């Protein structure tokens, strides 16, 4: 499990509620530092519960996004 002020590296596919792809990592994974507001709260809170190699579909409520 990741903790605050740790680098988390992951691939993602961002879709809207209709399943249309809005963004995705291509090639290199996305890297961020946890606990400093680099990613939205709704995503970070779930990432902090995951372990290396986990895959998960995450729905983020608007109130926990930017």
Coordinates of N, CA, C and O in Angstrom, one line a residue:
X1 N 0.8 -1.2 0.0 CA 0.0 0.0 0.0 C 0.9 1.2 0.0 O 1.9 1.3 0.7
X2 N 0.5 2.2 -0.8 CA 1.3 3.5 -0.9 C 0.9 4.4 0.3 O -0.1 4.2 0.9
X3 N 1.8 5.3 0.7 CA 1.6 6.2 1.8 C 1.8 7.6 1.2 O 2.4 7.8 0.2
X4 N 1.5 8.6 2.0 CA 1.7 10.0 1.6 C 3.2 10.3 1.4 O 4.0 9.7 2.1
X5 N 3.4 11.1 0.4 CA 4.8 11.5 0.0 C 5.6 10.4 -0.6 O 6.8 10.3 -0.3
X6 N 4.9 9.5 -1.3 CA 5.5 8.4 -2.0 C 5.2 8.6 -3.5 O 4.1 9.0 -3.8
X7 N 6.1 8.2 -4.3 CA 5.8 8.2 -5.8 C 5.0 7.0 -6.1 O 5.3 5.9 -5.8
X8 N 3.8 7.2 -6.8 CA 3.0 6.1 -7.3 C 3.0 6.2 -8.8 O 2.9 7.3 -9.4
X9 N 3.2 5.1 -9.5 CA 3.3 5.0 -10.9 C 2.2 4.1 -11.4 O 2.1 2.9 -10.9
X10 N 1.4 4.5 -12.4 CA 0.3 3.7 -12.9 C -0.1 4.0 -14.3 O 0.1 5.1 -14.8
X11 N -0.7 3.1 -14.9 CA -1.4 3.3 -16.2 C -2.9 3.6 -16.0 O -3.4 3.0 -15.0
X12 N -3.5 4.4 -16.8 CA -4.9 4.6 -16.7 C -5.6 4.8 -18.0 O -5.0 5.1 -19.0
X13 N -6.9 4.6 -18.0 CA -7.8 4.9 -19.1 C -8.9 5.7 -18.4 O -9.6 5.2 -17.6
X14 N -9.1 7.0 -18.9 CA -10.2 7.8 -18.3 C -11.3 7.8 -19.3 O -11.2 8.1 -20.5
X15 N -12.5 7.5 -18.8 CA -13.7 7.4 -19.6 C -14.8 8.3 -18.9 O -14.8 8.5 -17.7
X16 N -15.8 8.7 -19.7 CA -16.9 9.4 -19.2 C -18.0 8.4 -18.9 O -17.8 7.2 -19.0
X17 N -19.2 8.8 -18.4 CA -20.2 7.9 -18.0 C -20.8 7.1 -19.1 O -21.4 6.1 -18.9
X18 N -20.6 7.5 -20.4 CA -21.0 6.8 -21.6 C -20.0 5.8 -22.0 O -20.2 5.0 -23.0
X19 N -18.8 5.7 -21.4 CA -17.7 4.8 -21.8 C -16.8 5.3 -22.8 O -15.9 4.6 -23.3
X20 N -17.0 6.6 -23.2 CA -16.1 7.2 -24.2 C -14.7 7.5 -23.6 O -14.6 8.0 -22.5
X21 N -13.6 7.1 -24.3 CA -12.3 7.3 -23.7 C -11.9 8.8 -23.9 O -12.0 9.3 -25.0
X22 N -11.6 9.5 -22.8 CA -11.2 10.9 -22.8 C -9.7 11.1 -22.7 O -9.2 12.1 -23.2
X23 N -9.0 10.1 -22.1 CA -7.6 10.2 -21.9 C -7.1 8.9 -21.5 O -7.8 8.0 -21.0
X24 N -5.8 8.6 -21.7 CA -5.2 7.4 -21.3 C -3.6 7.5 -21.4 O -3.1 8.4 -22.0
X25 N -3.0 6.7 -20.6 CA -1.5 6.6 -20.7 C -1.2 5.8 -21.9 O -1.8 4.8 -22.2
X26 N -0.3 6.2 -22.7 CA 0.2 5.5 -23.9 C 1.7 5.3 -23.7 O 2.5 6.3 -23.6
X27 N 2.2 4.1 -23.6 CA 3.6 3.9 -23.4 C 4.0 4.0 -22.0 O 3.9 3.0 -21.2
X28 N 4.5 5.2 -21.6 CA 5.0 5.4 -20.2 C 3.8 5.5 -19.3 O 2.8 6.2 -19.6
X29 N 3.9 5.0 -18.1 CA 2.9 5.2 -17.0 C 2.9 6.6 -16.5 O 3.9 7.3 -16.6
X30 N 1.9 7.0 -15.8 CA 1.8 8.3 -15.1 C 2.4 8.1 -13.8 O 2.2 7.1 -13.1
X31 N 3.2 9.1 -13.3 CA 3.8 9.1 -12.0 C 3.3 10.4 -11.2 O 3.2 11.4 -11.8
X32 N 3.1 10.2 -9.9 CA 2.7 11.3 -9.1 C 3.2 11.1 -7.7 O 3.5 10.0 -7.3
X33 N 3.2 12.2 -6.9 CA 3.6 12.1 -5.5 C 2.3 12.2 -4.7 O 1.5 13.1 -4.9
X34 N 2.1 11.2 -3.8 CA 0.8 11.2 -3.0 C 0.9 12.2 -1.9 O 2.0 12.6 -1.4
X35 N -0.3 12.7 -1.5 CA -0.4 13.6 -0.3 C -0.1 15.0 -0.6 O 0.0 15.8 0.4
X36 N 0.1 15.4 -1.8 CA 0.5 16.8 -2.1 C -0.5 17.5 -3.1 O -0.2 18.6 -3.6
X37 N -1.6 16.8 -3.4 CA -2.6 17.4 -4.3 C -2.3 17.3 -5.8 O -2.8 18.1 -6.6
X38 N -1.4 16.4 -6.2 CA -1.1 16.3 -7.6 C -2.2 15.6 -8.4 O -2.3 15.8 -9.7
X39 N -3.0 14.8 -7.8 CA -4.1 14.1 -8.4 C -5.4 14.3 -7.6 O -5.3 14.6 -6.4
X40 N -6.5 14.0 -8.2 CA -7.8 14.3 -7.5 C -7.9 13.3 -6.3 O -7.4 12.2 -6.3
X41 N -8.6 13.9 -5.3 CA -8.7 13.1 -4.0 C -9.4 11.8 -4.2 O -9.0 10.8 -3.6
X42 N -10.4 11.7 -5.1 CA -11.2 10.5 -5.3 C -10.3 9.4 -5.8 O -10.5 8.2 -5.6
X43 N -9.3 9.7 -6.7 CA -8.4 8.7 -7.2 C -7.3 8.4 -6.2 O -7.0 7.2 -6.0
X44 N -6.7 9.4 -5.6 CA -5.7 9.1 -4.7 C -6.1 8.3 -3.5 O -5.4 7.4 -3.1
X45 N -7.3 8.5 -3.0 CA -7.7 7.7 -1.8 C -7.8 6.2 -2.2 O -7.5 5.4 -1.3
X46 N -8.2 5.9 -3.4 CA -8.3 4.5 -3.8 C -6.9 4.0 -4.1 O -6.5 2.8 -3.7
X47 N -6.0 4.8 -4.7 CA -4.7 4.3 -5.0 C -3.9 4.0 -3.7 O -3.1 3.0 -3.7
X48 N -4.2 4.7 -2.7 CA -3.5 4.5 -1.4 C -3.9 3.1 -0.8 O -3.2 2.6 0.1
X49 N -5.0 2.5 -1.3 CA -5.4 1.2 -0.7 C -4.9 0.0 -1.6 O -5.0 -1.1 -1.2
X50 N -4.3 0.4 -2.8 CA -3.9 -0.7 -3.7 C -2.4 -1.1 -3.5 O -1.6 -0.4 -2.9
X51 N -2.1 -2.3 -4.0 CA -0.8 -2.9 -3.9 C -0.2 -3.0 -5.4 O -1.0 -3.0 -6.3
X52 N 1.1 -3.1 -5.5 CA 1.7 -3.2 -6.8 C 1.1 -4.4 -7.5 O 0.9 -5.5 -7.0
X53 N 0.7 -4.1 -8.8 CA 0.1 -5.1 -9.7 C -1.4 -5.2 -9.6 O -2.0 -5.8 -10.5
X54 N -2.0 -4.5 -8.7 CA -3.5 -4.4 -8.6 C -4.0 -3.7 -9.8 O -3.4 -2.7 -10.3
X55 N -5.2 -4.1 -10.3 CA -6.0 -3.3 -11.3 C -7.4 -3.1 -10.8 O -7.9 -4.0 -10.1
X56 N -7.9 -1.9 -11.1 CA -9.2 -1.6 -10.5 C -9.9 -0.6 -11.4 O -9.2 0.3 -11.9
X57 N -11.2 -0.7 -11.5 CA -12.0 0.3 -12.1 C -12.5 1.3 -11.0 O -13.1 0.8 -10.1
X58 N -12.2 2.6 -11.2 CA -12.5 3.5 -10.2 C -13.5 4.6 -10.7 O -13.2 5.2 -11.7
X59 N -14.6 4.8 -10.0 CA -15.5 5.9 -10.4 C -15.3 7.0 -9.3 O -15.4 6.7 -8.1
X60 N -15.1 8.2 -9.8 CA -14.8 9.3 -8.9 C -16.0 10.3 -9.0 O -16.4 10.8 -10.0
X61 N -16.6 10.5 -7.8 CA -17.7 11.5 -7.7 C -17.2 12.9 -7.9 O -16.1 13.2 -7.6
X62 N -18.0 13.7 -8.5 CA -17.6 15.1 -8.8 C -17.1 15.9 -7.6 O -16.2 16.6 -7.7
X63 N -17.7 15.6 -6.4 CA -17.3 16.3 -5.2 C -15.9 15.9 -4.7 O -15.4 16.6 -3.9
X64 N -15.4 14.8 -5.3 CA -14.0 14.4 -4.9 C -13.0 14.5 -6.0 O -12.0 14.0 -6.0
X65 N -13.5 15.4 -7.0 CA -12.6 15.7 -8.2 C -12.2 17.1 -8.1 O -12.4 17.7 -7.0
X66 N -11.6 17.7 -9.1 CA -11.2 19.1 -9.1 C -12.3 20.0 -9.0 O -13.4 19.7 -9.4

